[in-house]
């Protein structure tokens, strides 16, 4: 984990009926390459009246000239190019500026949403930022065709809508919204957008089919075909396939402690699953679930037993085929004789 995370973003917040912030959309989150950039902005805002909890609710008219001040301070081409977007943000009802200097656990909704945006904008990779306690920080929200609604406000808002002959379509009730309502990263295909949560990191060239799912703080490094589940904390290497209905074990519940990952050029077969880090070039037979502690017969190329080991103990060996011997029932793995035939045509058109 990094101890510092220099980042800032202007955003538009949604508030509940009580006036509390329930979510934030940041169109242009920025990871500051130069430490002094964020520190200068922090200093500017402290001089102008202070920053509480790492964010500042801006006053639409009064704070408009801050952009020029920040532009003068930052002087990067990237920031200058985004000035018009930020001015639009400042015309909204609830503009906000959030700043991050230390990579502490998020303590409020603007900070939590900034971290989720950094992941989905591919500015930081899964498992590299501190998300401890994020479930406790985020509110349970009804994500609707009329935007985010605090679940506690739902009946009142439904009634208001009906009185105006409108209806509220609730797309999901969850702490995390779907990623694509905040950012669609370049070069991805997502067949069912509700299956990818904000905070997912989707590499360029990834296709996620209807059965695929990607949690927050998880994702793919580059080209990948995802028809299975990528649980929180799991990262999939370049050119790998996750077959239909397969699963990567998460560590959020159920006592799993192994950090699960998938290497490059791997294939996890349909309805298979892993609970350990899979090395490059490995295949898991369709329907076979291999947990970290599964005892495996490690075979040589001739099919002779080398040793019995737990899957996690041989997780650094590349190019293995894991399968359940259909005659003996034992899980075994052997070197792959021919390279995995990942569907090249499919991958080249991701
Ligand atoms: C494990 C897998 C990769 C093996 O495929 P393969 O290398 O083509 O193997 P084959 O089916 O040609 O089998 C090779 C030999 O091993 C035997 N064999 C295969 N699986 C076996 C098993 N589980 N137990 C015992 N023997 C097995 C075959 O009978 C064959 O024997 P032979 O040499 O006497 O003819 C394949 O079965 C698989 O599960 N692929 C995943 C595909 C998938 O799910 N893709 C995602 C789609 S959404």
CSV table of C-alpha atoms and ligand atoms in Angstrom, one decimal:
chain,number,residue,atom,x,y,z
A,1,UNK,CA,0.0,0.0,0.0
A,2,UNK,CA,1.2,3.5,-0.8
A,3,UNK,CA,1.2,6.0,2.1
A,4,UNK,CA,0.6,8.9,-0.2
A,5,UNK,CA,-1.9,9.3,-3.0
A,6,UNK,CA,-1.8,12.7,-4.5
A,7,UNK,CA,-5.1,13.2,-6.3
A,8,UNK,CA,-7.8,15.8,-6.7
A,9,UNK,CA,-11.0,16.1,-8.7
A,10,UNK,CA,-13.9,18.5,-9.2
A,11,UNK,CA,-17.2,16.7,-9.0
A,12,UNK,CA,-21.0,17.0,-8.9
A,13,UNK,CA,-22.5,15.6,-5.7
A,14,UNK,CA,-26.0,14.3,-5.1
A,15,UNK,CA,-27.6,15.0,-1.8
A,16,UNK,CA,-30.4,13.4,0.1
A,17,UNK,CA,-33.4,15.2,1.6
A,18,UNK,CA,-31.5,15.9,4.7
A,19,UNK,CA,-28.8,17.6,2.6
A,20,UNK,CA,-26.1,15.0,3.1
A,21,UNK,CA,-23.9,13.9,0.2
A,22,UNK,CA,-24.8,10.4,-1.0
A,23,UNK,CA,-22.6,10.1,-4.2
A,24,UNK,CA,-20.3,12.1,-6.4
A,25,UNK,CA,-19.6,12.1,-10.1
A,26,UNK,CA,-16.0,13.3,-11.0
A,27,UNK,CA,-15.7,13.7,-14.8
A,28,UNK,CA,-12.0,14.5,-14.6
A,29,UNK,CA,-10.2,12.8,-11.6
A,30,UNK,CA,-6.6,13.7,-11.6
A,31,UNK,CA,-3.7,11.7,-10.1
A,32,UNK,CA,-1.1,14.3,-9.6
A,33,UNK,CA,2.2,13.2,-11.1
A,34,UNK,CA,4.0,15.9,-9.1
A,35,UNK,CA,3.4,15.9,-5.4
A,36,UNK,CA,3.5,19.7,-5.1
A,37,UNK,CA,0.5,20.1,-7.4
A,38,UNK,CA,-2.1,18.8,-4.9
A,39,UNK,CA,-0.2,20.4,-2.0
A,40,UNK,CA,-0.4,23.8,-3.7
A,41,UNK,CA,-4.1,23.4,-4.2
A,42,UNK,CA,-4.6,22.4,-0.6
A,43,UNK,CA,-2.7,25.5,0.5
A,44,UNK,CA,-4.8,27.7,-1.8
A,45,UNK,CA,-8.0,26.4,-0.3
A,46,UNK,CA,-6.8,26.5,3.2
A,47,UNK,CA,-6.0,30.2,2.7
A,48,UNK,CA,-9.4,30.8,1.1
A,49,UNK,CA,-11.3,29.3,4.0
A,50,UNK,CA,-10.3,25.7,4.7
A,51,UNK,CA,-10.9,22.2,3.7
A,52,UNK,CA,-13.0,19.9,5.9
A,53,UNK,CA,-12.5,16.2,5.7
A,54,UNK,CA,-10.5,16.5,2.4
A,55,UNK,CA,-13.3,18.0,0.4
A,56,UNK,CA,-14.9,21.4,-0.1
A,57,UNK,CA,-18.5,22.1,-1.1
A,58,UNK,CA,-18.1,24.9,-3.6
A,59,UNK,CA,-20.4,27.9,-3.9
A,60,UNK,CA,-21.3,28.1,-7.5
A,61,UNK,CA,-20.8,31.8,-8.1
A,62,UNK,CA,-18.3,32.7,-5.5
A,63,UNK,CA,-15.8,29.9,-6.2
A,64,UNK,CA,-15.8,30.2,-10.0
A,65,UNK,CA,-12.6,32.2,-10.1
A,66,UNK,CA,-10.8,29.4,-8.2
A,67,UNK,CA,-10.3,27.6,-11.5
A,68,UNK,CA,-8.2,30.4,-12.8
A,69,UNK,CA,-6.2,30.4,-9.6
A,70,UNK,CA,-5.7,26.6,-9.8
A,71,UNK,CA,-4.8,26.9,-13.4
A,72,UNK,CA,-2.2,29.5,-12.6
A,73,UNK,CA,-0.8,27.1,-9.9
A,74,UNK,CA,-0.9,23.9,-11.8
A,75,UNK,CA,0.0,25.1,-15.3
A,76,UNK,CA,-0.2,21.6,-16.9
A,77,UNK,CA,-1.5,21.2,-20.4
A,78,UNK,CA,-3.9,18.5,-19.2
A,79,UNK,CA,-5.5,20.7,-16.6
A,80,UNK,CA,-5.8,23.6,-19.1
A,81,UNK,CA,-7.6,21.3,-21.5
A,82,UNK,CA,-10.1,20.4,-18.8
A,83,UNK,CA,-10.9,23.9,-17.6
A,84,UNK,CA,-14.1,24.0,-19.7
A,85,UNK,CA,-15.4,20.7,-18.1
A,86,UNK,CA,-14.6,22.0,-14.7
A,87,UNK,CA,-16.5,25.3,-15.3
A,88,UNK,CA,-19.5,23.2,-16.3
A,89,UNK,CA,-19.2,21.3,-13.0
A,90,UNK,CA,-19.2,24.5,-11.1
A,91,UNK,CA,-22.5,25.6,-12.7
A,92,UNK,CA,-24.2,22.5,-11.2
A,93,UNK,CA,-26.3,22.5,-8.0
A,94,UNK,CA,-23.7,20.8,-5.8
A,95,UNK,CA,-20.2,21.3,-7.0
A,96,UNK,CA,-17.4,19.8,-4.9
A,97,UNK,CA,-13.6,19.7,-4.8
A,98,UNK,CA,-12.1,16.6,-3.2
A,99,UNK,CA,-8.4,16.3,-2.5
A,100,UNK,CA,-6.4,13.4,-1.4
A,101,UNK,CA,-2.8,13.6,-0.1
A,102,UNK,CA,-2.4,10.6,2.2
A,103,UNK,CA,-3.7,7.2,1.2
A,104,UNK,CA,-5.7,6.7,4.3
A,105,UNK,CA,-8.9,4.6,4.5
A,106,UNK,CA,-11.8,6.6,3.0
A,107,UNK,CA,-13.8,8.3,5.8
A,108,UNK,CA,-16.5,10.0,3.8
A,109,UNK,CA,-18.5,9.6,0.6
A,110,UNK,CA,-16.6,12.2,-1.6
A,111,UNK,CA,-13.2,10.4,-0.7
A,112,UNK,CA,-14.6,6.9,-1.3
A,113,UNK,CA,-16.1,7.9,-4.7
A,114,UNK,CA,-12.8,9.6,-5.7
A,115,UNK,CA,-10.9,6.3,-5.1
A,116,UNK,CA,-13.5,4.3,-7.0
A,117,UNK,CA,-13.2,6.8,-9.9
A,118,UNK,CA,-9.4,6.6,-9.9
A,119,UNK,CA,-9.6,2.8,-10.3
A,120,UNK,CA,-12.2,2.9,-13.1
A,121,UNK,CA,-10.4,5.7,-14.9
A,122,UNK,CA,-7.3,3.3,-14.9
A,123,UNK,CA,-5.3,5.9,-12.9
A,124,UNK,CA,-4.5,3.3,-10.1
A,125,UNK,CA,-4.5,-0.5,-10.2
A,126,UNK,CA,-6.5,-2.8,-7.9
A,127,UNK,CA,-4.9,-3.6,-4.6
A,128,UNK,CA,-2.7,-0.5,-4.7
A,129,UNK,CA,-4.9,1.9,-2.8
A,130,UNK,CA,-6.4,1.8,0.7
A,131,UNK,CA,-10.1,1.0,0.5
A,132,UNK,CA,-10.4,-0.3,4.1
A,133,UNK,CA,-13.8,0.3,5.6
A,134,UNK,CA,-15.4,1.5,2.3
A,135,UNK,CA,-18.6,-0.5,2.9
A,136,UNK,CA,-19.2,1.3,6.1
A,137,UNK,CA,-18.7,4.7,4.4
A,138,UNK,CA,-20.9,4.2,1.4
A,139,UNK,CA,-24.7,4.5,1.8
A,140,UNK,CA,-27.2,2.1,0.4
A,141,UNK,CA,-28.6,3.9,-2.6
A,142,UNK,CA,-31.4,3.3,-5.1
A,143,UNK,CA,-29.8,3.9,-8.5
A,144,UNK,CA,-32.7,5.1,-10.7
A,145,UNK,CA,-33.5,6.7,-14.0
A,146,UNK,CA,-33.8,9.9,-11.9
A,147,UNK,CA,-30.3,9.5,-10.5
A,148,UNK,CA,-29.2,8.4,-7.0
A,149,UNK,CA,-31.8,8.4,-4.3
A,150,UNK,CA,-31.1,7.6,-0.7
A,151,UNK,CA,-33.1,4.5,0.2
A,152,UNK,CA,-34.5,6.3,3.2
A,153,UNK,CA,-36.0,9.0,0.9
A,154,UNK,CA,-37.4,6.6,-1.6
A,155,UNK,CA,-41.1,6.5,-0.6
A,156,UNK,CA,-41.3,10.3,-0.5
A,157,UNK,CA,-39.5,10.6,-3.9
A,158,UNK,CA,-41.8,7.9,-5.4
A,159,UNK,CA,-44.9,9.7,-4.2
A,160,UNK,CA,-43.6,13.1,-5.5
A,161,UNK,CA,-42.9,11.5,-8.9
A,162,UNK,CA,-46.3,9.9,-9.1
A,163,UNK,CA,-48.0,13.2,-8.3
A,164,UNK,CA,-46.2,14.6,-11.4
A,165,UNK,CA,-47.3,11.6,-13.4
A,166,UNK,CA,-43.7,10.4,-13.5
A,167,UNK,CA,-42.4,7.1,-12.4
A,168,UNK,CA,-39.1,6.2,-10.9
A,169,UNK,CA,-37.4,3.1,-12.4
A,170,UNK,CA,-35.1,1.5,-9.8
A,171,UNK,CA,-32.2,-0.1,-11.6
A,172,UNK,CA,-30.4,-1.4,-8.5
A,173,UNK,CA,-30.3,-1.0,-4.8
A,174,UNK,CA,-26.6,-1.2,-3.8
A,175,UNK,CA,-23.7,0.7,-2.2
A,176,UNK,CA,-21.9,0.7,-5.6
A,177,UNK,CA,-23.3,2.0,-8.8
A,178,UNK,CA,-22.5,0.6,-12.2
A,179,UNK,CA,-19.2,1.8,-13.6
A,180,UNK,CA,-20.5,2.9,-17.0
A,181,UNK,CA,-22.7,5.6,-15.6
A,182,UNK,CA,-19.4,7.3,-14.5
A,183,UNK,CA,-16.8,6.3,-17.0
A,184,UNK,CA,-16.5,4.0,-20.1
A,185,UNK,CA,-12.8,3.4,-20.4
A,186,UNK,CA,-11.4,3.4,-23.9
A,187,UNK,CA,-11.4,0.1,-25.9
A,188,UNK,CA,-13.8,-2.1,-23.9
A,189,UNK,CA,-17.0,-4.0,-24.7
A,190,UNK,CA,-19.5,-4.7,-21.9
A,191,UNK,CA,-22.5,-6.7,-22.9
A,192,UNK,CA,-24.5,-6.1,-19.6
A,193,UNK,CA,-23.3,-2.9,-17.9
A,194,UNK,CA,-25.1,-3.7,-14.7
A,195,UNK,CA,-22.4,-6.4,-14.1
A,196,UNK,CA,-19.5,-4.1,-13.7
A,197,UNK,CA,-19.4,-2.0,-10.5
A,198,UNK,CA,-17.7,1.5,-10.2
A,199,UNK,CA,-14.2,0.8,-8.9
A,200,UNK,CA,-13.6,-1.9,-11.5
A,201,UNK,CA,-10.4,-1.6,-13.5
A,202,UNK,CA,-11.1,-2.7,-17.1
A,203,UNK,CA,-8.0,-2.9,-19.3
A,204,UNK,CA,-8.1,-1.8,-22.9
A,205,UNK,CA,-9.2,-4.6,-25.2
A,206,UNK,CA,-11.3,-6.4,-22.6
A,207,UNK,CA,-14.7,-7.9,-23.5
A,208,UNK,CA,-17.1,-8.7,-20.8
A,209,UNK,CA,-20.0,-10.9,-21.9
A,210,UNK,CA,-23.4,-11.1,-20.2
A,211,UNK,CA,-22.3,-13.7,-17.7
A,212,UNK,CA,-19.2,-11.8,-16.8
A,213,UNK,CA,-19.0,-9.8,-13.6
A,214,UNK,CA,-16.3,-7.4,-12.2
A,215,UNK,CA,-16.4,-6.2,-8.7
A,216,UNK,CA,-14.7,-3.0,-7.4
A,217,UNK,CA,-10.9,-3.1,-6.8
A,218,UNK,CA,-10.7,-5.9,-9.4
A,219,UNK,CA,-10.3,-6.2,-13.1
A,220,UNK,CA,-8.1,-6.9,-16.1
A,221,UNK,CA,-4.7,-5.7,-17.1
A,222,UNK,CA,-5.3,-5.7,-20.9
A,223,UNK,CA,-7.0,-7.8,-23.5
A,224,UNK,CA,-9.3,-10.4,-21.9
A,225,UNK,CA,-12.5,-12.3,-22.5
A,226,UNK,CA,-14.6,-12.4,-19.4
A,227,UNK,CA,-17.6,-14.7,-19.1
A,228,UNK,CA,-17.0,-15.4,-15.5
A,229,UNK,CA,-16.7,-13.6,-12.2
A,230,UNK,CA,-13.8,-11.4,-11.2
A,231,UNK,CA,-14.2,-10.9,-7.4
A,232,UNK,CA,-12.9,-8.0,-5.4
A,233,UNK,CA,-9.1,-8.0,-5.2
A,234,UNK,CA,-8.6,-10.2,-8.2
A,235,UNK,CA,-6.6,-9.0,-11.2
A,236,UNK,CA,-6.5,-10.9,-14.6
A,237,UNK,CA,-3.4,-10.7,-16.8
A,238,UNK,CA,-3.2,-9.9,-20.4
A,239,UNK,CA,-4.7,-12.2,-23.0
A,240,UNK,CA,-6.6,-14.5,-20.6
A,241,UNK,CA,-10.0,-16.1,-20.9
A,242,UNK,CA,-12.5,-16.6,-18.1
A,243,UNK,CA,-15.0,-19.2,-19.4
A,244,UNK,CA,-18.7,-19.0,-19.0
A,245,UNK,CA,-19.9,-19.1,-15.3
A,246,UNK,CA,-16.4,-19.5,-13.9
A,247,UNK,CA,-15.4,-18.0,-10.6
A,248,UNK,CA,-12.4,-16.4,-9.0
A,249,UNK,CA,-12.6,-16.6,-5.2
A,250,UNK,CA,-13.0,-13.4,-3.4
A,251,UNK,CA,-11.6,-12.5,0.0
A,252,UNK,CA,-14.4,-10.3,1.2
A,253,UNK,CA,-16.3,-13.2,2.9
A,254,UNK,CA,-16.0,-16.8,3.7
A,255,UNK,CA,-12.6,-16.8,5.3
A,256,UNK,CA,-10.6,-16.9,2.0
A,257,UNK,CA,-7.2,-15.2,2.7
A,258,UNK,CA,-5.2,-16.0,-0.4
A,259,UNK,CA,-4.9,-13.1,-2.8
A,260,UNK,CA,-6.3,-14.6,-6.1
A,261,UNK,CA,-5.0,-13.5,-9.5
A,262,UNK,CA,-4.9,-14.9,-13.0
A,263,UNK,CA,-1.7,-14.7,-15.0
A,264,UNK,CA,-1.2,-13.9,-18.7
A,265,UNK,CA,-2.5,-16.3,-21.4
A,266,UNK,CA,-4.6,-18.4,-19.0
A,267,UNK,CA,-7.9,-20.1,-19.5
A,268,UNK,CA,-10.3,-20.9,-16.7
A,269,UNK,CA,-12.8,-23.3,-18.2
A,270,UNK,CA,-16.6,-22.9,-18.1
A,271,UNK,CA,-18.0,-23.3,-14.5
A,272,UNK,CA,-14.4,-23.8,-13.1
A,273,UNK,CA,-12.9,-21.7,-10.4
A,274,UNK,CA,-9.7,-20.8,-8.6
A,275,UNK,CA,-8.8,-19.8,-5.0
A,276,UNK,CA,-5.1,-19.2,-5.5
A,277,UNK,CA,-2.9,-17.1,-7.9
A,278,UNK,CA,-2.8,-18.9,-11.2
A,279,UNK,CA,0.6,-18.5,-13.1
A,280,UNK,CA,1.0,-17.5,-16.7
A,281,UNK,CA,-0.2,-19.9,-19.4
A,282,UNK,CA,-2.2,-22.2,-17.1
A,283,UNK,CA,-5.5,-23.9,-17.9
A,284,UNK,CA,-8.2,-25.0,-15.5
A,285,UNK,CA,-10.5,-27.7,-16.9
A,286,UNK,CA,-14.1,-26.8,-17.3
A,287,UNK,CA,-16.1,-27.5,-14.1
A,288,UNK,CA,-13.0,-28.0,-11.8
A,289,UNK,CA,-12.8,-25.8,-8.7
A,290,UNK,CA,-9.3,-25.6,-7.3
A,291,UNK,CA,-9.0,-23.8,-4.0
A,292,UNK,CA,-5.7,-22.8,-2.4
A,293,UNK,CA,-5.6,-25.9,-0.2
A,294,UNK,CA,-6.7,-28.4,-2.8
A,295,UNK,CA,-4.2,-31.3,-2.9
A,296,UNK,CA,-3.0,-31.8,-6.4
A,297,UNK,CA,-1.0,-34.6,-8.0
A,298,UNK,CA,1.8,-32.8,-9.9
A,299,UNK,CA,2.7,-34.9,-12.9
A,300,UNK,CA,5.6,-34.7,-15.3
A,301,UNK,CA,5.2,-34.7,-19.1
A,302,UNK,CA,5.1,-38.5,-19.2
A,303,UNK,CA,2.3,-38.5,-16.7
A,304,UNK,CA,4.4,-39.8,-13.7
A,305,UNK,CA,3.8,-38.4,-10.3
A,306,UNK,CA,6.4,-35.9,-9.1
A,307,UNK,CA,4.8,-35.0,-5.8
A,308,UNK,CA,1.5,-34.2,-4.1
A,309,UNK,CA,1.2,-30.5,-3.3
A,310,UNK,CA,-1.4,-27.9,-2.3
A,311,UNK,CA,-2.4,-25.7,-5.3
A,312,UNK,CA,-1.0,-22.6,-3.6
A,313,UNK,CA,2.4,-24.3,-3.2
A,314,UNK,CA,2.8,-24.8,-6.9
A,315,UNK,CA,1.2,-21.5,-7.9
A,316,UNK,CA,4.4,-20.1,-9.4
A,317,UNK,CA,4.8,-22.9,-12.0
A,318,UNK,CA,3.7,-21.7,-15.4
A,319,UNK,CA,1.9,-23.6,-18.2
A,320,UNK,CA,0.1,-26.2,-16.2
A,321,UNK,CA,-3.1,-27.9,-17.0
A,322,UNK,CA,-5.3,-28.5,-13.9
A,323,UNK,CA,-7.9,-31.3,-14.4
A,324,UNK,CA,-9.8,-33.8,-12.3
A,325,UNK,CA,-8.9,-37.3,-13.5
A,326,UNK,CA,-12.3,-38.6,-14.5
A,327,UNK,CA,-11.3,-42.2,-13.6
A,328,UNK,CA,-9.6,-41.7,-10.3
A,329,UNK,CA,-11.3,-38.5,-9.1
A,330,UNK,CA,-7.9,-37.0,-8.1
A,331,UNK,CA,-7.1,-33.4,-9.1
A,332,UNK,CA,-3.9,-33.5,-11.1
A,333,UNK,CA,-1.8,-31.0,-13.0
A,334,UNK,CA,0.7,-31.6,-15.7
A,335,UNK,CA,2.8,-29.4,-18.1
A,336,UNK,CA,0.8,-28.3,-21.1
A,337,UNK,CA,2.3,-29.9,-24.1
A,338,UNK,CA,0.9,-27.5,-26.7
A,339,UNK,CA,0.3,-23.8,-26.0
A,340,UNK,CA,-3.2,-22.8,-25.0
A,341,UNK,CA,-5.3,-22.1,-28.0
A,342,UNK,CA,-7.1,-19.0,-26.8
A,343,UNK,CA,-9.4,-17.9,-29.5
A,344,UNK,CA,-7.1,-15.6,-31.4
A,345,UNK,CA,-9.8,-14.3,-33.7
A,346,UNK,CA,-12.0,-13.4,-30.7
A,347,UNK,CA,-9.1,-11.6,-28.9
A,348,UNK,CA,-7.9,-9.7,-31.9
A,349,UNK,CA,-11.5,-8.2,-32.2
A,350,UNK,CA,-12.0,-7.5,-28.6
B,1,LIG,C1,-9.1,-29.6,-19.8
B,1,LIG,C2,-9.1,-29.4,-21.3
B,1,LIG,C3,-8.4,-28.1,-21.7
B,1,LIG,C4,-8.5,-30.6,-22.0
B,1,LIG,O1,-8.6,-30.4,-23.4
B,1,LIG,P1,-7.6,-31.1,-24.4
B,1,LIG,O2,-6.2,-30.8,-24.0
B,1,LIG,O3,-8.1,-30.8,-25.7
B,1,LIG,O4,-7.7,-32.6,-24.0
B,1,LIG,P2,-8.4,-33.7,-24.8
B,1,LIG,O5,-9.9,-33.6,-24.6
B,1,LIG,O6,-7.9,-33.8,-26.3
B,1,LIG,O7,-7.9,-34.9,-24.1
B,1,LIG,C5,-6.6,-35.4,-24.2
B,1,LIG,C6,-6.5,-36.8,-23.5
B,1,LIG,O8,-6.8,-36.6,-22.1
B,1,LIG,C7,-8.0,-37.4,-21.7
B,1,LIG,N1,-8.7,-36.5,-20.8
B,1,LIG,C8,-9.2,-35.3,-21.0
B,1,LIG,N2,-9.7,-34.8,-19.8
B,1,LIG,C9,-9.6,-35.9,-18.9
B,1,LIG,C10,-9.9,-36.0,-17.5
B,1,LIG,N3,-10.5,-35.0,-16.9
B,1,LIG,N4,-9.6,-37.1,-16.9
B,1,LIG,C11,-9.0,-38.1,-17.6
B,1,LIG,N5,-8.6,-38.0,-18.9
B,1,LIG,C12,-8.9,-36.9,-19.5
B,1,LIG,C13,-8.8,-37.5,-23.0
B,1,LIG,O9,-9.6,-38.6,-23.0
B,1,LIG,C14,-7.6,-37.7,-24.0
B,1,LIG,O10,-7.2,-39.0,-24.0
B,1,LIG,P3,-6.5,-39.8,-25.2
B,1,LIG,O11,-5.1,-39.1,-25.4
B,1,LIG,O12,-6.4,-41.1,-24.7
B,1,LIG,O13,-7.4,-39.6,-26.4
B,1,LIG,C15,-10.6,-29.2,-21.8
B,1,LIG,O14,-11.3,-30.4,-21.5
B,1,LIG,C16,-11.3,-28.1,-21.1
B,1,LIG,O15,-11.9,-28.2,-20.0
B,1,LIG,N6,-11.3,-26.9,-21.8
B,1,LIG,C17,-12.0,-25.7,-21.3
B,1,LIG,C18,-12.8,-25.1,-22.4
B,1,LIG,C19,-13.7,-24.0,-21.8
B,1,LIG,O16,-14.4,-24.2,-20.9
B,1,LIG,N7,-13.7,-22.8,-22.5
B,1,LIG,C20,-14.5,-21.7,-22.1
B,1,LIG,C21,-15.8,-21.7,-22.9
B,1,LIG,S1,-16.9,-20.5,-22.3
